[in-house]
Amino acid sequence: MGKGALALLVHGGTENWSPQRWKARFGEVCGDRPVVLLPDPALDPAEVHYAAVWKPKPGELAAFKNLRVIFNLGAGVDALMADRSLPDVPLVRVAVDDLTDRMTEYVVLHVLMHHRQEPYLRESQRVRRWAPKYQWAASALTVGIMGLGTLGAASAHALGALGFRVVGWSRSEKQVVGIRCFHGSDGFDAFLRETNILVCLLPLTPETRHILNRGVFTKLNRTSPLGAPVVINAGRGGLQNEADILRALDDGTLGAASLDVYETEPLPGDSPFWSHPKVVLTPHNAADTDADEISKYVARQIARFEAGEALENVVDRTRGY
Ligand code: NAP
Ligand code: GLV
């Protein structure tokens, strides 16, 4: 019998993220293993040993009775965690430098954008207004990172290297050189009291849903040269209470927000975020997973698994991330 097939289930995606591109890349790295793009009526589900997926519909993986590992083609597994019929096999998420570096670029770009008053400067250019405002030093601001995992820790280091004061918050206790670390619900308020720019890189779980809400915004630090604090969310849309963000921007509780993710994606055309003067909006592409890199990552993991070695970055289903 030949090698068990790798089934590919990819919903949505841009030109660079098309199911056909994923299939071509997996075909290059999987040797003689069959790579099958679903749906494929000719496929015998019993032949499938591995599944590489992005946002499969609930129940779509249940048919594969000989499945050994599920590979999520991204870092966040919230969509999979919502599938009650998900086969009980190891679920591996993406944690690779390529994705981490992209997220670090996004976070540094948006922190600098607010720190360097770019929205004000771009508006000044648009109306031909020569009205410089003092540019304060990075060390005048504290950036608070929610989530000190693969992505949060890398962003924290990059911001620290630029001179920002950095604090971080995680579920379990951590010690990270150069970063003041807080953890758990007991450490949350103290973390918020320090934070001028709040960056959210948490996974979406039952515990973190709507954690970005008015109560949290009112506890952020307002004593820096920025004045009103800023929120940057590149985790998941379900982490934010969108009505609270809009109200906080409108009444000055927040000075600005950079949002990459939304409760409903694509963001509906009538969302007030599109035209809000204090919102810097991107379409959930802070850190894309790249088919070249991730197909190699999955092939490496399958080779490890078949050699009897431990899989990396296996999701803890009880925690939900
Ligand atoms: P990760 O390595 O699993 O890190 C998650 C961090 O969140 C950990 O530090 C964890 O604490 C902390 N955390 C989880 N639940 C918490 C809670 N209830 N209270 C406090 N801290 C909590 O994940 P990652 O690779 O950094 O990715 C984070 C998220 O980024 C993903 O889940 C995904 O949603 C999002 N993402 C977005 C994009 C995009 O393009 N917008 C791209 C990639 C990823 P512990 O360290 O104590 O476990
Ligand atoms: C993207 O949103 C990811 O989770 O990798």
Coordinates of C-alpha atoms and ligand atoms in Angstrom, one line a residue:
M1 CA 0.0 0.0 0.0
G2 CA 1.2 3.5 -0.9
K3 CA 1.6 6.5 1.5
G4 CA -1.6 7.8 3.2
A5 CA -3.0 10.8 1.4
L6 CA -2.8 14.5 2.5
A7 CA -6.2 16.1 2.1
L8 CA -6.3 19.8 1.6
L9 CA -9.3 21.8 2.6
V10 CA -8.9 25.5 2.1
H11 CA -11.9 27.9 2.2
G12 CA -11.6 31.4 0.8
G13 CA -8.3 33.1 0.2
T14 CA -6.7 35.7 -2.1
E15 CA -4.8 34.9 -5.3
N16 CA -1.7 34.0 -3.3
W17 CA -3.7 31.9 -1.0
S18 CA -5.7 29.9 -3.6
P19 CA -6.4 26.2 -3.0
Q20 CA -4.6 25.5 -6.3
R21 CA -1.5 27.2 -5.1
W22 CA -1.5 25.3 -1.8
K23 CA -2.0 22.0 -3.8
A24 CA 1.0 22.8 -6.1
R25 CA 3.3 23.7 -3.1
F26 CA 2.3 20.5 -1.2
G27 CA 2.8 18.5 -4.3
E28 CA 6.4 19.7 -4.5
V29 CA 7.3 18.9 -0.9
C30 CA 5.3 15.7 -0.3
G31 CA 7.3 13.3 -2.6
D32 CA 5.2 10.3 -3.6
R33 CA 2.4 11.0 -1.1
P34 CA -0.9 11.8 -2.8
V35 CA -2.1 15.4 -2.2
V36 CA -5.8 15.7 -2.8
L37 CA -7.7 19.0 -3.0
L38 CA -11.2 18.6 -1.5
P39 CA -13.9 18.2 -2.5
D40 CA -12.9 15.2 -4.7
P41 CA -15.6 12.7 -5.4
A42 CA -13.0 10.1 -6.5
L43 CA -11.3 10.1 -3.1
D44 CA -11.7 7.2 -0.7
P45 CA -11.9 8.9 2.7
A46 CA -10.2 5.9 4.3
E47 CA -7.0 6.8 2.4
V48 CA -6.6 10.1 4.1
H49 CA -4.0 10.2 6.9
Y50 CA -3.3 13.9 7.1
A51 CA -5.4 17.0 6.6
A52 CA -4.1 20.5 6.0
V53 CA -7.0 22.9 6.6
W54 CA -8.1 26.5 6.8
K55 CA -11.6 27.2 8.2
P56 CA -13.2 23.8 7.3
K57 CA -16.9 23.8 7.8
P58 CA -18.0 22.0 11.0
G59 CA -18.2 18.3 10.3
E60 CA -16.0 18.3 7.2
L61 CA -13.2 16.3 8.8
A62 CA -15.4 13.8 10.5
A63 CA -15.5 11.5 7.5
F64 CA -11.8 10.7 7.6
K65 CA -11.7 7.7 9.9
N66 CA -7.9 7.0 9.5
L67 CA -6.8 10.6 10.1
R68 CA -3.6 10.9 12.1
V69 CA -2.9 14.6 12.3
I70 CA -4.7 17.8 11.4
F71 CA -2.5 20.7 10.3
N72 CA -4.1 24.2 10.7
L73 CA -2.8 26.5 7.9
G74 CA -2.6 29.4 10.3
A75 CA -1.7 30.2 13.9
G76 CA -5.2 30.7 15.3
V77 CA -7.3 27.6 15.8
D78 CA -10.6 29.2 17.0
A79 CA -12.5 28.1 13.9
L80 CA -11.5 24.5 14.4
M81 CA -12.2 24.6 18.2
A82 CA -15.8 25.5 17.3
D83 CA -16.2 22.1 15.4
R84 CA -17.6 19.6 18.0
S85 CA -17.1 16.7 15.5
L86 CA -13.4 17.5 15.0
P87 CA -11.6 14.1 15.0
D88 CA -9.6 13.5 18.2
V89 CA -6.1 13.5 16.7
P90 CA -3.3 15.9 17.3
L91 CA -4.0 19.4 15.9
V92 CA -0.9 21.3 14.9
R93 CA -0.9 25.1 14.4
V94 CA 1.6 27.3 12.5
A95 CA 4.4 28.8 14.5
V96 CA 7.2 29.7 12.1
D97 CA 9.6 32.6 11.8
D98 CA 8.1 33.6 8.4
L99 CA 4.7 34.3 10.0
T100 CA 6.1 35.7 13.2
D101 CA 8.3 38.2 11.2
R102 CA 5.2 39.4 9.3
M103 CA 3.3 40.0 12.5
T104 CA 6.2 41.9 14.0
E105 CA 6.3 44.1 10.9
Y106 CA 2.6 44.9 11.4
V107 CA 2.9 45.6 15.1
V108 CA 5.9 47.8 14.7
L109 CA 4.4 49.7 11.8
H110 CA 1.2 50.4 13.7
V111 CA 2.8 51.3 17.0
L112 CA 5.1 53.7 15.1
M113 CA 2.2 55.1 13.1
H114 CA 0.5 56.3 16.3
H115 CA 3.7 57.2 18.2
R116 CA 4.9 59.3 15.2
Q117 CA 1.4 60.9 14.8
E118 CA 1.2 59.7 11.2
P119 CA -2.7 60.0 10.9
Y120 CA -2.3 63.7 11.8
L121 CA 0.6 64.3 9.5
R122 CA -1.1 62.6 6.5
E123 CA -4.2 64.7 7.1
S124 CA -1.9 67.8 7.3
Q125 CA -0.4 66.9 3.9
R126 CA -3.9 66.4 2.4
V127 CA -5.0 69.9 3.4
R128 CA -1.5 71.5 2.7
R129 CA -1.0 72.5 6.4
W130 CA 2.5 73.1 7.7
A131 CA 1.9 72.5 11.4
P132 CA 4.6 70.3 13.0
K133 CA 3.8 68.8 16.3
Y134 CA 6.6 67.8 18.7
Q135 CA 7.7 64.2 18.1
W136 CA 8.5 62.7 21.5
A137 CA 10.9 59.8 22.2
A138 CA 9.8 56.2 22.0
S139 CA 10.8 55.8 25.7
A140 CA 8.0 58.2 26.6
L141 CA 5.4 55.5 25.8
T142 CA 4.7 52.1 27.3
V143 CA 3.4 49.4 24.9
G144 CA 1.4 46.7 26.5
I145 CA 1.2 43.4 24.7
M146 CA -1.7 41.0 25.5
G147 CA -0.4 37.5 24.7
L148 CA 3.3 36.8 25.2
G149 CA 3.3 33.7 23.0
T150 CA 5.1 33.2 19.7
L151 CA 3.9 36.4 18.1
G152 CA 3.5 38.6 21.2
A153 CA 7.0 37.9 22.5
A154 CA 8.6 38.7 19.1
S155 CA 6.8 42.0 18.8
A156 CA 7.7 42.9 22.4
H157 CA 11.4 42.3 21.7
A158 CA 11.3 44.4 18.5
L159 CA 9.5 47.3 20.2
G160 CA 11.9 47.1 23.1
A161 CA 14.8 47.4 20.7
L162 CA 13.2 50.6 19.3
G163 CA 13.3 52.1 22.8
F164 CA 9.7 51.7 23.8
R165 CA 8.9 50.6 27.4
V166 CA 7.2 47.2 27.0
V167 CA 5.0 45.4 29.4
G168 CA 3.3 42.0 28.6
W169 CA 0.4 40.0 29.9
S170 CA -0.1 36.2 29.6
R171 CA -2.1 33.4 31.2
S172 CA 0.8 31.8 33.0
E173 CA 3.7 33.5 34.7
K174 CA 6.7 34.5 32.5
Q175 CA 10.1 36.1 32.8
V176 CA 11.3 37.8 29.6
V177 CA 14.4 39.9 29.6
G178 CA 13.6 43.6 29.1
I179 CA 9.8 43.2 29.5
R180 CA 7.8 43.7 32.6
C181 CA 5.6 40.7 32.7
F182 CA 2.1 40.4 34.3
H183 CA -0.1 37.4 34.2
G184 CA -3.6 36.1 35.0
S185 CA -6.7 38.0 36.1
D186 CA -4.8 39.2 39.2
G187 CA -2.1 40.9 37.1
F188 CA -4.5 42.4 34.4
D189 CA -5.3 45.8 36.0
A190 CA -1.7 46.5 36.9
F191 CA -0.8 45.7 33.3
L192 CA -3.5 48.0 31.9
R193 CA -2.5 50.9 34.3
E194 CA 1.0 51.0 32.7
T195 CA -0.2 50.7 29.1
N196 CA -0.4 53.6 26.6
I197 CA -0.6 51.5 23.4
L198 CA -2.4 48.2 23.9
V199 CA -1.5 45.5 21.3
C200 CA -3.7 42.4 21.4
L201 CA -2.1 39.2 20.2
L202 CA -4.3 36.8 22.2
P203 CA -6.0 33.7 20.7
L204 CA -9.8 33.7 20.7
T205 CA -11.1 31.3 23.4
P206 CA -14.1 31.3 25.6
E207 CA -12.0 33.2 28.2
T208 CA -10.7 35.9 25.9
R209 CA -13.9 36.6 23.9
H210 CA -14.7 40.4 24.0
I211 CA -11.8 41.1 26.3
L212 CA -11.3 44.3 24.5
N213 CA -14.2 46.2 26.0
R214 CA -15.0 49.5 27.6
G215 CA -14.1 48.4 31.1
V216 CA -10.6 47.6 29.9
F217 CA -10.2 50.8 27.8
T218 CA -11.1 53.0 30.9
K219 CA -8.2 51.4 32.9
L220 CA -5.5 52.2 30.3
N221 CA -2.9 54.8 31.2
R222 CA -3.6 58.4 29.9
T223 CA -0.6 60.2 31.3
S224 CA 1.8 59.8 28.3
P225 CA 2.3 62.5 25.6
L226 CA -0.2 60.5 23.5
G227 CA -3.0 61.4 26.0
A228 CA -5.8 59.1 25.1
P229 CA -4.5 55.5 24.7
V230 CA -4.5 53.5 21.5
V231 CA -5.7 49.9 20.8
I232 CA -4.2 47.7 18.1
N233 CA -5.9 44.3 17.6
A234 CA -4.4 41.7 15.3
G235 CA -5.6 38.7 17.2
R236 CA -9.2 37.9 16.2
G237 CA -12.3 40.0 15.8
G238 CA -14.1 38.0 18.5
L239 CA -11.7 39.5 21.0
Q240 CA -13.2 43.0 20.6
N241 CA -16.5 44.5 21.5
E242 CA -17.0 46.6 18.4
A243 CA -19.7 48.8 19.8
D244 CA -17.5 49.6 22.8
I245 CA -14.6 50.5 20.5
L246 CA -16.7 52.9 18.5
R247 CA -18.1 54.5 21.6
A248 CA -14.7 54.8 23.3
L249 CA -13.2 56.4 20.1
D250 CA -16.1 58.9 19.9
D251 CA -16.0 60.0 23.6
G252 CA -12.2 60.2 23.8
T253 CA -11.7 57.2 26.0
L254 CA -9.5 55.9 23.2
G255 CA -7.4 58.2 20.9
A256 CA -7.2 55.8 18.0
A257 CA -7.4 52.1 17.0
S258 CA -5.6 49.9 14.4
L259 CA -7.8 47.0 13.6
D260 CA -6.9 44.0 11.4
V261 CA -9.6 41.6 12.5
Y262 CA -13.4 41.9 12.9
E263 CA -16.4 40.1 14.3
T264 CA -17.7 39.6 10.8
E265 CA -15.2 39.1 8.0
P266 CA -15.1 40.4 5.3
L267 CA -16.0 43.6 7.1
P268 CA -19.5 44.6 5.9
G269 CA -19.6 47.6 3.6
D270 CA -21.8 49.5 6.0
S271 CA -19.5 49.1 9.0
P272 CA -18.7 52.5 10.7
F273 CA -15.0 51.3 10.9
W274 CA -14.4 52.0 7.2
S275 CA -14.8 55.7 7.4
H276 CA -14.0 56.4 11.1
P277 CA -11.3 59.1 11.3
K278 CA -9.6 57.5 14.3
V279 CA -9.5 53.9 12.8
V280 CA -6.6 52.5 10.8
L281 CA -8.1 49.5 9.1
T282 CA -6.5 46.5 7.4
P283 CA -8.3 43.4 5.9
H284 CA -7.1 40.6 8.2
N285 CA -3.7 40.4 6.6
A286 CA -1.3 41.5 9.4
A287 CA 0.5 38.1 9.0
D288 CA -0.4 35.9 6.1
T289 CA 0.7 32.3 6.1
D290 CA 2.8 31.7 3.0
A291 CA 2.2 28.5 1.0
D292 CA 5.9 28.0 0.2
E293 CA 7.0 28.2 3.9
I294 CA 4.0 26.4 5.4
S295 CA 3.9 23.4 3.0
K296 CA 7.6 22.8 3.9
Y297 CA 6.7 23.1 7.7
V298 CA 3.9 20.6 7.3
A299 CA 6.0 18.1 5.3
R300 CA 8.8 18.4 8.0
Q301 CA 6.2 17.6 10.7
I302 CA 4.8 14.6 8.9
A303 CA 8.4 13.3 8.5
R304 CA 9.0 13.7 12.2
F305 CA 5.7 12.1 13.1
E306 CA 6.4 9.1 10.8
A307 CA 9.9 8.8 12.3
G308 CA 8.3 8.5 15.8
E309 CA 9.4 12.0 16.9
A310 CA 7.1 14.5 18.7
L311 CA 5.0 16.9 16.6
E312 CA 5.7 20.6 17.3
N313 CA 3.1 23.3 18.2
V314 CA 0.3 20.9 19.1
V315 CA -2.8 22.7 20.3
D316 CA -3.9 22.0 23.9
R317 CA -7.6 21.5 23.3
T318 CA -8.6 22.1 26.9
R319 CA -7.1 25.6 26.8
G320 CA -8.3 26.1 23.3
Y321 CA -5.0 27.4 21.8
Ligands
NAP1 P1 0.5 31.5 21.2 O1 1.9 31.3 20.9 O2 -0.4 30.3 21.5 O3 0.4 32.6 22.3 C1 -0.8 33.0 22.9 C2 -0.6 33.9 24.1 O4 -1.8 34.3 24.7 C3 0.2 33.1 25.2 O5 1.1 34.0 25.8 C4 -0.9 32.8 26.2 O6 -0.5 32.7 27.6 C5 -1.8 34.0 26.1 N1 -3.2 33.8 26.5 C6 -4.0 32.9 26.1 N2 -5.2 32.9 26.8 C7 -5.0 33.8 27.7 C8 -5.8 34.3 28.8 N3 -7.0 33.8 29.1 N4 -5.3 35.3 29.6 C9 -4.0 35.8 29.4 N5 -3.2 35.4 28.4 C10 -3.7 34.4 27.6 O7 -0.2 32.2 19.9 P2 0.5 33.1 18.8 O8 1.2 32.2 17.8 O9 1.3 34.1 19.4 O10 -0.8 33.7 18.1 C11 -1.7 34.5 18.8 C12 -3.0 34.8 17.9 O11 -2.7 35.7 16.9 C13 -3.5 33.6 17.2 O12 -4.3 32.7 18.0 C14 -4.4 34.2 16.1 O13 -5.7 34.4 16.5 C15 -3.7 35.6 15.9 N6 -3.1 35.7 14.5 C16 -3.6 36.7 13.7 C17 -3.0 36.9 12.5 C18 -3.4 38.0 11.6 O14 -3.0 38.0 10.4 N7 -4.2 38.9 12.0 C19 -2.0 36.0 12.0 C20 -1.5 35.0 12.9 C21 -2.1 34.9 14.2 P3 0.5 31.6 28.1 O15 1.8 31.9 27.5 O16 0.5 31.7 29.5 O17 -0.1 30.3 27.5
GLV2 C1 -4.2 34.1 10.7 O1 -5.1 34.8 11.1 C2 -3.7 33.1 11.5 O2 -4.3 32.7 12.5 O3 -2.6 32.5 11.1

